[in-house]
Short mmCIF file of C-alpha atoms in Angstrom, two decimals:
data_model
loop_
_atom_site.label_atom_id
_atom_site.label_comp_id
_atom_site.label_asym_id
_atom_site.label_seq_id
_atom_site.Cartn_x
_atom_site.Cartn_y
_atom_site.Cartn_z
CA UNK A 1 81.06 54.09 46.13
CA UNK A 2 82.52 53.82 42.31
CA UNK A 3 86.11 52.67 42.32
CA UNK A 4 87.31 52.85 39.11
CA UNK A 5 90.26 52.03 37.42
CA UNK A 6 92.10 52.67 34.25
CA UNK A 7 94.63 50.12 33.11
CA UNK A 8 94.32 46.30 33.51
CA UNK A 9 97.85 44.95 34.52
CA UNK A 10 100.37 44.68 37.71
CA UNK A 11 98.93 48.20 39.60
CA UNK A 12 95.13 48.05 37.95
CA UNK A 13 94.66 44.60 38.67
CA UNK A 14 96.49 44.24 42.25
CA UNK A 15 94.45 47.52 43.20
CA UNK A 16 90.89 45.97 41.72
CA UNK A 17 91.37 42.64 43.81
CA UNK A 18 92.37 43.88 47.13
CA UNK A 19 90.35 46.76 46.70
CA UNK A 20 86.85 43.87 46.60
CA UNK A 21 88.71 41.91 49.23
CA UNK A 22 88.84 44.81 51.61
CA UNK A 23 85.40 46.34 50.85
CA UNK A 24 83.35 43.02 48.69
CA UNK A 25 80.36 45.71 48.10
CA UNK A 26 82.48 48.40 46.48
CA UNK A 27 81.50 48.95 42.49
CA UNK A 28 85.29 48.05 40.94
CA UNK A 29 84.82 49.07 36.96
CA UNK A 30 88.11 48.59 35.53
CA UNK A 31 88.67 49.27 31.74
CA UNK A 32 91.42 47.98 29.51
CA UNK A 33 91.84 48.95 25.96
CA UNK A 34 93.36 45.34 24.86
CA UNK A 35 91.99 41.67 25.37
CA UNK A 36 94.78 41.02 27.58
CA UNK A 37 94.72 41.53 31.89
CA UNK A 38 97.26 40.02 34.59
CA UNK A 39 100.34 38.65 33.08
CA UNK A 40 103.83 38.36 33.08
CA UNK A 41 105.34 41.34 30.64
CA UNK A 42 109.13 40.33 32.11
CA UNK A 43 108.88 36.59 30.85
CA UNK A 44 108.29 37.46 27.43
CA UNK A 45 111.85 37.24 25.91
CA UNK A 46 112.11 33.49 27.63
CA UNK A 47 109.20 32.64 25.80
CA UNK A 48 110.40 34.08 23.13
CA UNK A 49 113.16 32.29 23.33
CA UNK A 50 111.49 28.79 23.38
CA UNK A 51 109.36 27.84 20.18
CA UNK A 52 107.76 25.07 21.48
CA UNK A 53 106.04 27.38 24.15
CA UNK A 54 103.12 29.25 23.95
CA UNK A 55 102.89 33.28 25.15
CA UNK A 56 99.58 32.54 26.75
CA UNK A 57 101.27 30.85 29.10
CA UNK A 58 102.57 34.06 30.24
CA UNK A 59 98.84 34.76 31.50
CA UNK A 60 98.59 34.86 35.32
CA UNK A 61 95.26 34.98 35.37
CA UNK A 62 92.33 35.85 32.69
CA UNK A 63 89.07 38.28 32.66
CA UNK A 64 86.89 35.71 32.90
CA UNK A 65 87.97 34.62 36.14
CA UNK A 66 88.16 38.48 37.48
CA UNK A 67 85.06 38.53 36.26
CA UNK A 68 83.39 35.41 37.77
CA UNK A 69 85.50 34.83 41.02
CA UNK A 70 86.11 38.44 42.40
CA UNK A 71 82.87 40.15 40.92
CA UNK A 72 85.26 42.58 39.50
CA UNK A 73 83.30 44.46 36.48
CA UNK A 74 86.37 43.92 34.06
CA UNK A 75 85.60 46.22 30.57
CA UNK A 76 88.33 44.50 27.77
CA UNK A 77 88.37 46.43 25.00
CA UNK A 78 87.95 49.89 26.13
CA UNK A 79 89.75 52.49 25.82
CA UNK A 80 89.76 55.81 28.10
CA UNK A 81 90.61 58.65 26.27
CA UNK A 82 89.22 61.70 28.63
CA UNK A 83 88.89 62.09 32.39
CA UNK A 84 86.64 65.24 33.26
CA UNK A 85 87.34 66.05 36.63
CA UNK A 86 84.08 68.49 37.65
CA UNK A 87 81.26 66.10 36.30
CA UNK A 88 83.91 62.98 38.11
CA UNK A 89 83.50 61.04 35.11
CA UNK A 90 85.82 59.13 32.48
CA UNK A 91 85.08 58.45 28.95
CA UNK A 92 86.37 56.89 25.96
CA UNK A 93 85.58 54.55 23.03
CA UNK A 94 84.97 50.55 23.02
CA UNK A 95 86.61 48.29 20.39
CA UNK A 96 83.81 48.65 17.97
CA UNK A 97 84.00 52.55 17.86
CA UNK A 98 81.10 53.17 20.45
CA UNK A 99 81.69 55.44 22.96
CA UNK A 100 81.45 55.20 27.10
CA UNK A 101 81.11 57.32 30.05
CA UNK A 102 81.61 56.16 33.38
CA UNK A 103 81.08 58.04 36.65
CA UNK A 104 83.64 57.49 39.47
CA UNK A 105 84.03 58.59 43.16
CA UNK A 106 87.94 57.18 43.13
CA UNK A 107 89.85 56.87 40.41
CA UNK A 108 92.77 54.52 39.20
CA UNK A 109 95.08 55.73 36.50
CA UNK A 110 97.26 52.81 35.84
CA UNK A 111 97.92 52.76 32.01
CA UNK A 112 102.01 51.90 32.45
CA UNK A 113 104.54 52.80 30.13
CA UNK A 114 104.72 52.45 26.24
CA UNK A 115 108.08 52.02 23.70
CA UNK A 116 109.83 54.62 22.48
CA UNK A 117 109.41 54.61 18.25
CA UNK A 118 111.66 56.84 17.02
CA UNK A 119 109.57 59.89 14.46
CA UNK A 120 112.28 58.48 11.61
CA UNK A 121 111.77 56.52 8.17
CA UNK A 122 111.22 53.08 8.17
CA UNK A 123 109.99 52.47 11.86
CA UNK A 124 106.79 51.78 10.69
CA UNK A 125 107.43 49.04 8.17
CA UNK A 126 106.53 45.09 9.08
CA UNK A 127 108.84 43.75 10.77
CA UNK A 128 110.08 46.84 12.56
CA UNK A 129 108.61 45.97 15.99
CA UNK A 130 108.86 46.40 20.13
CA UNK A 131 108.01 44.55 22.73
CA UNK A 132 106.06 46.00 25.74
CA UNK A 133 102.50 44.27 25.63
CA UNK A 134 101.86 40.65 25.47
CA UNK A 135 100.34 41.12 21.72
CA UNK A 136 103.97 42.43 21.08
CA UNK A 137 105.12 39.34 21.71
CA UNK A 138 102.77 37.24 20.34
CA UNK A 139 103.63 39.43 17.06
CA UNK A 140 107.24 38.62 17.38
CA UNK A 141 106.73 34.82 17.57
CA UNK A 142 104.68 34.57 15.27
CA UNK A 143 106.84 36.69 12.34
CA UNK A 144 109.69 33.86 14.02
CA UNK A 145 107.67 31.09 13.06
CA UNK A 146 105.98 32.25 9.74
CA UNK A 147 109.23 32.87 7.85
CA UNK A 148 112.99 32.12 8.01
CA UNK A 149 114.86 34.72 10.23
CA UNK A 150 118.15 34.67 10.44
CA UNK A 151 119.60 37.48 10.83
CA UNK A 152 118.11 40.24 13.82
CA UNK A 153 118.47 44.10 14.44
CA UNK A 154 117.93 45.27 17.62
CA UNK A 155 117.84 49.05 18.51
CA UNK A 156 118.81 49.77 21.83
CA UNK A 157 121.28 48.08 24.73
CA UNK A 158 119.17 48.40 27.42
CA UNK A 159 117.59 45.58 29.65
CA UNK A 160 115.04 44.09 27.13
CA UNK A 161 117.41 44.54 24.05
CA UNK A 162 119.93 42.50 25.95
CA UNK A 163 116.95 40.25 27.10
CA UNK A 164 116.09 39.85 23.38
CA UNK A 165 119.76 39.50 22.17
CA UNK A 166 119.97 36.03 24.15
CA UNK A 167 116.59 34.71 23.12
CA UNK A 168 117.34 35.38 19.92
CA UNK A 169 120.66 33.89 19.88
CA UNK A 170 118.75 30.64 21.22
CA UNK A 171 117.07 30.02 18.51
CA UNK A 172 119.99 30.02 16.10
CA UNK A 173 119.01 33.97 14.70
CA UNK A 174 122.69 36.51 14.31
CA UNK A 175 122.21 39.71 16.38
CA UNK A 176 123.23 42.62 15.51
CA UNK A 177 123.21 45.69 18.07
CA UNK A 178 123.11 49.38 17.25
CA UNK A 179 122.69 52.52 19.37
CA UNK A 180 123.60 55.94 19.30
CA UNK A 181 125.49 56.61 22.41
CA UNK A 182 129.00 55.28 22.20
CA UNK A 183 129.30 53.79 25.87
CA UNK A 184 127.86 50.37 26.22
CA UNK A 185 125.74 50.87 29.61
CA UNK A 186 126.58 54.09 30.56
CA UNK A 187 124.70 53.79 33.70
CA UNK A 188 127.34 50.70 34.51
CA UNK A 189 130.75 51.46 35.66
CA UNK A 190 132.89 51.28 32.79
CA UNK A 191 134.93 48.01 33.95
CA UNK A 192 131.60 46.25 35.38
CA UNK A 193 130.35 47.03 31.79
CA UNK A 194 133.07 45.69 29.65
CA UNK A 195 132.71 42.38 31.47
CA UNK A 196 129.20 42.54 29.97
CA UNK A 197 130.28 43.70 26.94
CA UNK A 198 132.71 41.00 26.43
CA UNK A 199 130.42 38.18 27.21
CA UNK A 200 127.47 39.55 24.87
CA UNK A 201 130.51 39.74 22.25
CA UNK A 202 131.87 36.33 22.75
CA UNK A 203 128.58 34.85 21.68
CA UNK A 204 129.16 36.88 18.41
CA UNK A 205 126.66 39.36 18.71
CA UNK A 206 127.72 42.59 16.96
CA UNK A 207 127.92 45.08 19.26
CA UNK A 208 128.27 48.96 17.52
CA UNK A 209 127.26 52.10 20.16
CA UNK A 210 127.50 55.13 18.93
CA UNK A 211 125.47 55.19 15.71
CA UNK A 212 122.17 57.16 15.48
CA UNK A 213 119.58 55.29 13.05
CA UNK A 214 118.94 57.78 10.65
CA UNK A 215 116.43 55.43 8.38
CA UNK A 216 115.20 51.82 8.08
CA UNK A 217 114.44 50.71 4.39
CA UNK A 218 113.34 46.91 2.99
CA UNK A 219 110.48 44.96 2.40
CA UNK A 220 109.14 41.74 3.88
CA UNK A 221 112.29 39.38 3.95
CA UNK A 222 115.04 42.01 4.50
CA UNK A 223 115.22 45.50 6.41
CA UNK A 224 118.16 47.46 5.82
CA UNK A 225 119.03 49.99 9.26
CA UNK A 226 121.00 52.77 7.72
CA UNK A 227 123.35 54.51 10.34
CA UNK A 228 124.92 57.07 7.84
CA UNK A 229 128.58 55.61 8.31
CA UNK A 230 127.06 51.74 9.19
CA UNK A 231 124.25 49.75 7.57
CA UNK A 232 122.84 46.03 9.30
CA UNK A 233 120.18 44.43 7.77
CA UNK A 234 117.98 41.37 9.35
CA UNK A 235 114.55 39.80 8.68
CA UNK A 236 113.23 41.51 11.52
CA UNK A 237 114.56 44.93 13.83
CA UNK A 238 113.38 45.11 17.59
CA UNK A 239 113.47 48.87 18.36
CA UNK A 240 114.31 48.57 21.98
CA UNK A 241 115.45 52.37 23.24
CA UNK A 242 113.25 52.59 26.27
CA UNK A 243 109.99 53.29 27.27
CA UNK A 244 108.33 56.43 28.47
CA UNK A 245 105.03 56.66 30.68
CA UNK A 246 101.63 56.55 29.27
CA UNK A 247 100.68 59.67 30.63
CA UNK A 248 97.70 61.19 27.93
CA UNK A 249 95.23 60.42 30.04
CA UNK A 250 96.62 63.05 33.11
CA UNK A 251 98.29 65.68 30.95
CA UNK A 252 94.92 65.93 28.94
CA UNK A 253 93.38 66.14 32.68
CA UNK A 254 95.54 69.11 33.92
CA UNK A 255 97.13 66.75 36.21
CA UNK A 256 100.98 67.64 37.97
CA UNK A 257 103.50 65.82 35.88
CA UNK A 258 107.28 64.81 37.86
CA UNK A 259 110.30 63.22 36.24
CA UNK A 260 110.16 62.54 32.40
CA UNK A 261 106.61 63.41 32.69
CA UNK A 262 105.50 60.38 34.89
CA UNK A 263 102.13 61.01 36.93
CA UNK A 264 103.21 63.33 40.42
CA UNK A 265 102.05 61.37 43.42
CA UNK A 266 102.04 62.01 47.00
CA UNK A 267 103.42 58.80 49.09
CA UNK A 268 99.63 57.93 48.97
CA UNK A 269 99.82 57.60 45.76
CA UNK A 270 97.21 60.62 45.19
CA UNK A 271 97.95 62.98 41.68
CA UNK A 272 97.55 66.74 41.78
CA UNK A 273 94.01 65.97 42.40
CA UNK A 274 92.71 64.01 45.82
CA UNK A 275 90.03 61.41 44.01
CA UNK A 276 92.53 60.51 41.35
CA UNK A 277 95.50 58.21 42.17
CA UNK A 278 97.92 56.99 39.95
CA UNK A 279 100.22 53.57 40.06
CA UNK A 280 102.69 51.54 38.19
CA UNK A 281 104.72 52.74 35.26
CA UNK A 282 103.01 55.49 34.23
CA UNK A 283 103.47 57.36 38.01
CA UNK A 284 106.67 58.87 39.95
CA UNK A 285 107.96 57.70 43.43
CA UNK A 286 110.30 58.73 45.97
CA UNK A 287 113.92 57.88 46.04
CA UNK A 288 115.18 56.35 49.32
CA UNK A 289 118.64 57.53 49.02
CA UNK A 290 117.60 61.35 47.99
CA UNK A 291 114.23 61.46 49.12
CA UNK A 292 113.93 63.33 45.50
CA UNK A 293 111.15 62.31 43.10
CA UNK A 294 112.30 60.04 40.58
CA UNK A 295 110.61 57.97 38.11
CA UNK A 296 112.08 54.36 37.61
CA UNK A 297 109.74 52.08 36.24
CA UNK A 298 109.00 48.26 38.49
CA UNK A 299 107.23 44.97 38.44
CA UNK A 300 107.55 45.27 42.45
CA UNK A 301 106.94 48.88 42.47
CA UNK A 302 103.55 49.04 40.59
CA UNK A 303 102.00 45.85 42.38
CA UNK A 304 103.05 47.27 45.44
CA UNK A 305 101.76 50.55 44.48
CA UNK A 306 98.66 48.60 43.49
CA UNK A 307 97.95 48.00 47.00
CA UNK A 308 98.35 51.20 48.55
CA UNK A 309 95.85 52.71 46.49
CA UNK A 310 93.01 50.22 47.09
CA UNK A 311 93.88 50.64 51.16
CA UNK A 312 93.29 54.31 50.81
CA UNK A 313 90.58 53.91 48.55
CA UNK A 314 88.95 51.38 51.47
CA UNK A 315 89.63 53.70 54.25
CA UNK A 316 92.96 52.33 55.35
CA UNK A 317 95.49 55.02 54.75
CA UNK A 318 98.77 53.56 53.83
CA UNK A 319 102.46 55.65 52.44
CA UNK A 320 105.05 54.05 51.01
CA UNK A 321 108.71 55.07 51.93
CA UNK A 322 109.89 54.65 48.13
CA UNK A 323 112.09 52.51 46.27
CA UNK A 324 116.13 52.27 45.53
CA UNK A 325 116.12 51.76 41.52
CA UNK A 326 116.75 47.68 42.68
CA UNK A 327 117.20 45.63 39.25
CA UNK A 328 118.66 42.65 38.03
CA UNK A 329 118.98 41.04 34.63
CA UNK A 330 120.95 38.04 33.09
CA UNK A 331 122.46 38.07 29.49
CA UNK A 332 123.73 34.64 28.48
CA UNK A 333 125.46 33.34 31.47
CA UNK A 334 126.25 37.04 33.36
CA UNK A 335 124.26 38.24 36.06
CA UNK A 336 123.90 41.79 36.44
CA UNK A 337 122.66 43.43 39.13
CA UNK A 338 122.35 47.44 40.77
CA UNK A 339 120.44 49.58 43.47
CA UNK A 340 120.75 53.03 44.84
CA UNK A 341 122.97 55.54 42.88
CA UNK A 342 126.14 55.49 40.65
CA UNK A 343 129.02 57.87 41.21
CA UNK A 344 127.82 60.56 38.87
CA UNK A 345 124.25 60.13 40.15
CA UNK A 346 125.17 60.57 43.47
CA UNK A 347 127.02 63.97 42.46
CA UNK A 348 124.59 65.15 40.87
CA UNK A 349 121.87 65.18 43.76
CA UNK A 350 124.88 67.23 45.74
CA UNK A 351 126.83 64.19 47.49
CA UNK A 352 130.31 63.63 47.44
CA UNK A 353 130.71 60.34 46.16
CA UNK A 354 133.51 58.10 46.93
CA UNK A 355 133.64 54.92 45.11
CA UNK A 356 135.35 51.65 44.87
CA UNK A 357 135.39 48.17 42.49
CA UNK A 358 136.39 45.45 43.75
CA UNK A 359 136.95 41.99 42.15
CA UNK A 360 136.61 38.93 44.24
CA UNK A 361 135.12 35.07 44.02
CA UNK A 362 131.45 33.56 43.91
CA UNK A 363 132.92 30.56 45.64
CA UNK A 364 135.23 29.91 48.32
CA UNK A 365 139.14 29.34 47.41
CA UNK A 366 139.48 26.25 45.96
CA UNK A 367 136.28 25.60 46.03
CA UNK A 368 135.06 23.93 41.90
CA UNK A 369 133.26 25.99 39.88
CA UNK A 370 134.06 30.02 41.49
CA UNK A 371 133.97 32.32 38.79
CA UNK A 372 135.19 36.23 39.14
CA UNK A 373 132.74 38.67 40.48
CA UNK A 374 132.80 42.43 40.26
CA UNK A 375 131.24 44.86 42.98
CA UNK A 376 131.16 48.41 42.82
CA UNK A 377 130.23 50.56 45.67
CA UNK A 378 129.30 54.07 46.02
CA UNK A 379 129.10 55.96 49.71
CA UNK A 380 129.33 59.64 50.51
CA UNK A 381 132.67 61.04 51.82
CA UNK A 382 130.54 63.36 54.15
CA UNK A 383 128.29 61.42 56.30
CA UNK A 384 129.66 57.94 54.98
CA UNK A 385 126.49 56.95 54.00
CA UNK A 386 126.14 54.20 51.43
CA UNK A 387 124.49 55.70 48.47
CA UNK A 388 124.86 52.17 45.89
CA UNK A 389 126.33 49.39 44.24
CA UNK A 390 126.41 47.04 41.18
CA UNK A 391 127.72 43.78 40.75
CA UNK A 392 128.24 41.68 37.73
CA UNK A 393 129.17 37.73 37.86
CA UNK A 394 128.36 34.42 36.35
CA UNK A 395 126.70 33.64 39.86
CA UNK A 396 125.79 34.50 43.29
CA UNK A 397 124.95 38.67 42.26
CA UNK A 398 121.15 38.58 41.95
CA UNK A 399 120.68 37.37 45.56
CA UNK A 400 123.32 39.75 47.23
CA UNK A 401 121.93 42.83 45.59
CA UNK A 402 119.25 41.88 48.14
CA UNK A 403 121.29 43.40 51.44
CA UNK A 404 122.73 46.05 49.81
CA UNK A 405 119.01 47.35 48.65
CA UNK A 406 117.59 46.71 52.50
CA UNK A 407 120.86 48.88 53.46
CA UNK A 408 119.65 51.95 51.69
CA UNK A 409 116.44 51.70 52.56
CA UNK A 410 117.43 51.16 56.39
CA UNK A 411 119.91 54.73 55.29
CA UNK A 412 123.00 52.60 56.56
CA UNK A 413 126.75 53.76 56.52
CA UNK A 414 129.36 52.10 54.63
CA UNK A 415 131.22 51.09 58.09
CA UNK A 416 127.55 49.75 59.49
CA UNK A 417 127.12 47.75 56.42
CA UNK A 418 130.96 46.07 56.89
CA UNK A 419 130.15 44.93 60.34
CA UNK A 420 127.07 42.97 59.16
CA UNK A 421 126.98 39.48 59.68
CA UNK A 422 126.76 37.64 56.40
CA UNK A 423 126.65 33.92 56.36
CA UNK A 424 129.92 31.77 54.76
CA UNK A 425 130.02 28.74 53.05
CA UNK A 426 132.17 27.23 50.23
CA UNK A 427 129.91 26.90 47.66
CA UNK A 428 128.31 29.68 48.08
CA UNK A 429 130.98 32.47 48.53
CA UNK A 430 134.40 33.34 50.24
CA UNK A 431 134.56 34.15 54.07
CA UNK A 432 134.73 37.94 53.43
CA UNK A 433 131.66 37.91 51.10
CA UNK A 434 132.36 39.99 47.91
CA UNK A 435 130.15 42.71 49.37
CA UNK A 436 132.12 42.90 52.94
CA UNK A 437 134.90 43.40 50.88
CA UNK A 438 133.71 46.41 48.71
CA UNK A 439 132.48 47.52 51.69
CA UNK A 440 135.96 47.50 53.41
CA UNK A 441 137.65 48.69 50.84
CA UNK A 442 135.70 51.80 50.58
CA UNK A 443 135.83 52.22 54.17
CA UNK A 444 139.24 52.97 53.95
CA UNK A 445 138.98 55.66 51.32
CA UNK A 446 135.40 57.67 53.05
#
């Protein structure tokens, strides 16, 4: 049996390993269009961030030892451009320009999710650059240590632009921020996001929403970002305004597309068609609070995915329930942290949301070194189901997002979640945790 697989990261390379582990005389042929396999995309801004480091050691683990330990038949350098679906075969073109076709039984697609470049002047220019692959970043450190930067545009208030505005910062280089809609994470509510706001600010990063890039002009030592009523210039501009899946490779296959035209899969992970699966970035999932499809891209989510698709490749049928949109990220000294819907999320799928914010301690009364913590909480007036939260803080809010995300998968009510018993001690958060208290609060308003 030919197992192959398209894409050499989190889902291609989880699937490829436990695929030969359960079944060692399966043919695994996985093919990757760069030189780069296995490593650790969400570490690159702290690399970034630190000169003295190198971004290989972002590397998990390289071909070679794929190759050598696992017997995994690892193609670097090529690049699939054409699945043909009667004749079960993919083909493409290697580095050099030769071309490749390879026959498969089972097949991967696991080709993630690329950056958003705006179609607008400029954006092509050096030093106008993103960061999604690990060649991104080795670009970026290397136009850091080549020339004198020190002044930064980034495009884009999202998680990696806010990433990027702190490892920037780090190394002594002004930020500037620009993006076209004028609320600073609209996702956020509004008073959990001006406590973000305000700390990104107070490290003087200029912070202007609602300004749409109409051009970026310059040459090598300065780039001017023209915003029709606002220009910022910098020796280098990150264009960070999201990413979107990779999804040629299916749509050129007649494969079913779902949200934002990610890759439709079954809870088996299977696409439109039964011998092609799909994982990772570039594929939808299920939404444990709306059992909807959604498509919210997942380190977790796509090794996880990974998995499931070598077990049912191997014989051992597996589903997975879905996941709860459960992120984190920390700008300067704030934690941020969110699962499961906002208000106008929840509305939208046809609850009727009921929510509450709440600000309370990460320590104990008394207790040295609390700092203010902010939790909202959604739940649904009608069944009084907890349908999300988000929490910002200067500590303690990565590792309580944890319960709240294990509530909504376990489809828990806002009173069931009150009742739970949460451990206490000073240092490490009042008697009534933070969350108990959200959780009470909105109690009284379901």
């Amino acid at each position: 049996m030919k197992f192959v697989i398209v894409g050499g990261d989190a889902a291609g390379m989880s699937a490829a390993s436990r695929a030969k582990r359960n079944q060692p005389d399966l043919e695994v042929t996985v093919l990757e269009q760069s030189g780069d396999v296995s490593y650790s995309a969400c570490g690159m801004p702290y690399n970034i961030a630190d000169p003295a480091r190198d971004m290989e050691d972002l590397v998990v683990r390289r071909a070679e030892v794929f190759r050598t330990k696992q017997g995994l038949d690892l193609r670097t350098g090529h690049r699939a451009l054409a699945i043909d679906r009667t004749a079960r075969t993919v083909s493409g073109e290697q580095e050099d320009g030769r071309p490749f076709t390879i026959p498969y039984d089972a097949l991967l697609i696991a080709t993630g999710a690329s950056a958003v470049i705006p179609d607008r002047p400029g954006f092509t220019l050096p030093g106008v650059v993103a960061l999604k692959s690990l060649e991104d970043g080795r670009r970026i450190k290397e136009r850091l240590a080549a020339r004198k930067v020190a002044r930064a545009v980034i495009l884009g208030m999202g998680y990696i632009a806010l990433e990027m505005c702190e490892a920037l910062c780090a190394r002594n280089i002004a930020v500037e921020m620009v993006k076209p809609r004028p609320r600073f994470l609209p996702w956020m509510h509004p008073d959990l996001a001006a406590k973000v706001k305000q700390e990104v600010e107070s490290r003087g990063v200029g912070v202007h929403a609602g300004h749409e890039v109409e051009r970026i002009e310059g040459q090598e030592d300065t780039l001017r970002v023209h915003c029709g009523d606002l220009t910022v210039e910098g020796q280098i501009v990150l264009v960070a305004v999201g990413v979107k899946p990779s999804n040629a490779l299916a749509k050129g296959a007649g494969l079913e597309l779902g949200p934002c035209e990610s890759i439709s899969v079954d809870r088996t992970l299977r696409t439109s068609d039964p011998r092609i699966y799909a994982a990772g970035d570039c594929a939808d999932a299920y939404h444990v609070v709306t059992g909807a499809k959604t498509w919210v891209p997942l380190a977790l989510r796509a090794n996880r995915a990974g998995w499931a698709v070598a077990d049912n490749v191997t014989g051992r049928k597996t589903e997975l329930e879905g996941v709860a949109g459960t992120s984190v990220f920390k700008v300067f000294d704030m934690e941020v942290a969110r699962t499961g819907l906002n208000a106008s999320e929840a509305k939208a799928e046809g609850f009727d949301p009921v929510e509450t914010v709440i600000e309370a301690r990460s320590r104990a009364h008394a207790h040295p070194g609390a700092s203010p913590l902010l939790v909202q909480m959604v739940g649904d007036r009608q069944s009084g189901r907890l349908l999300g939260a988000q929490m910002v803080g200067k500590e303690g809010v990565v590792h309580r997002v944890y319960a709240l995300a294990v509530a909504l998968h376990q489809k828990m009510t806002v009173e069931a979640f009150s009742q739970c018993d949460l451990a206490y001690a000073p240092p490490f958060g009042p008697v009534w945790d933070p969350m108990l208290t959200a959780a009470n609060q909105l109690v009284k308003l379901l």
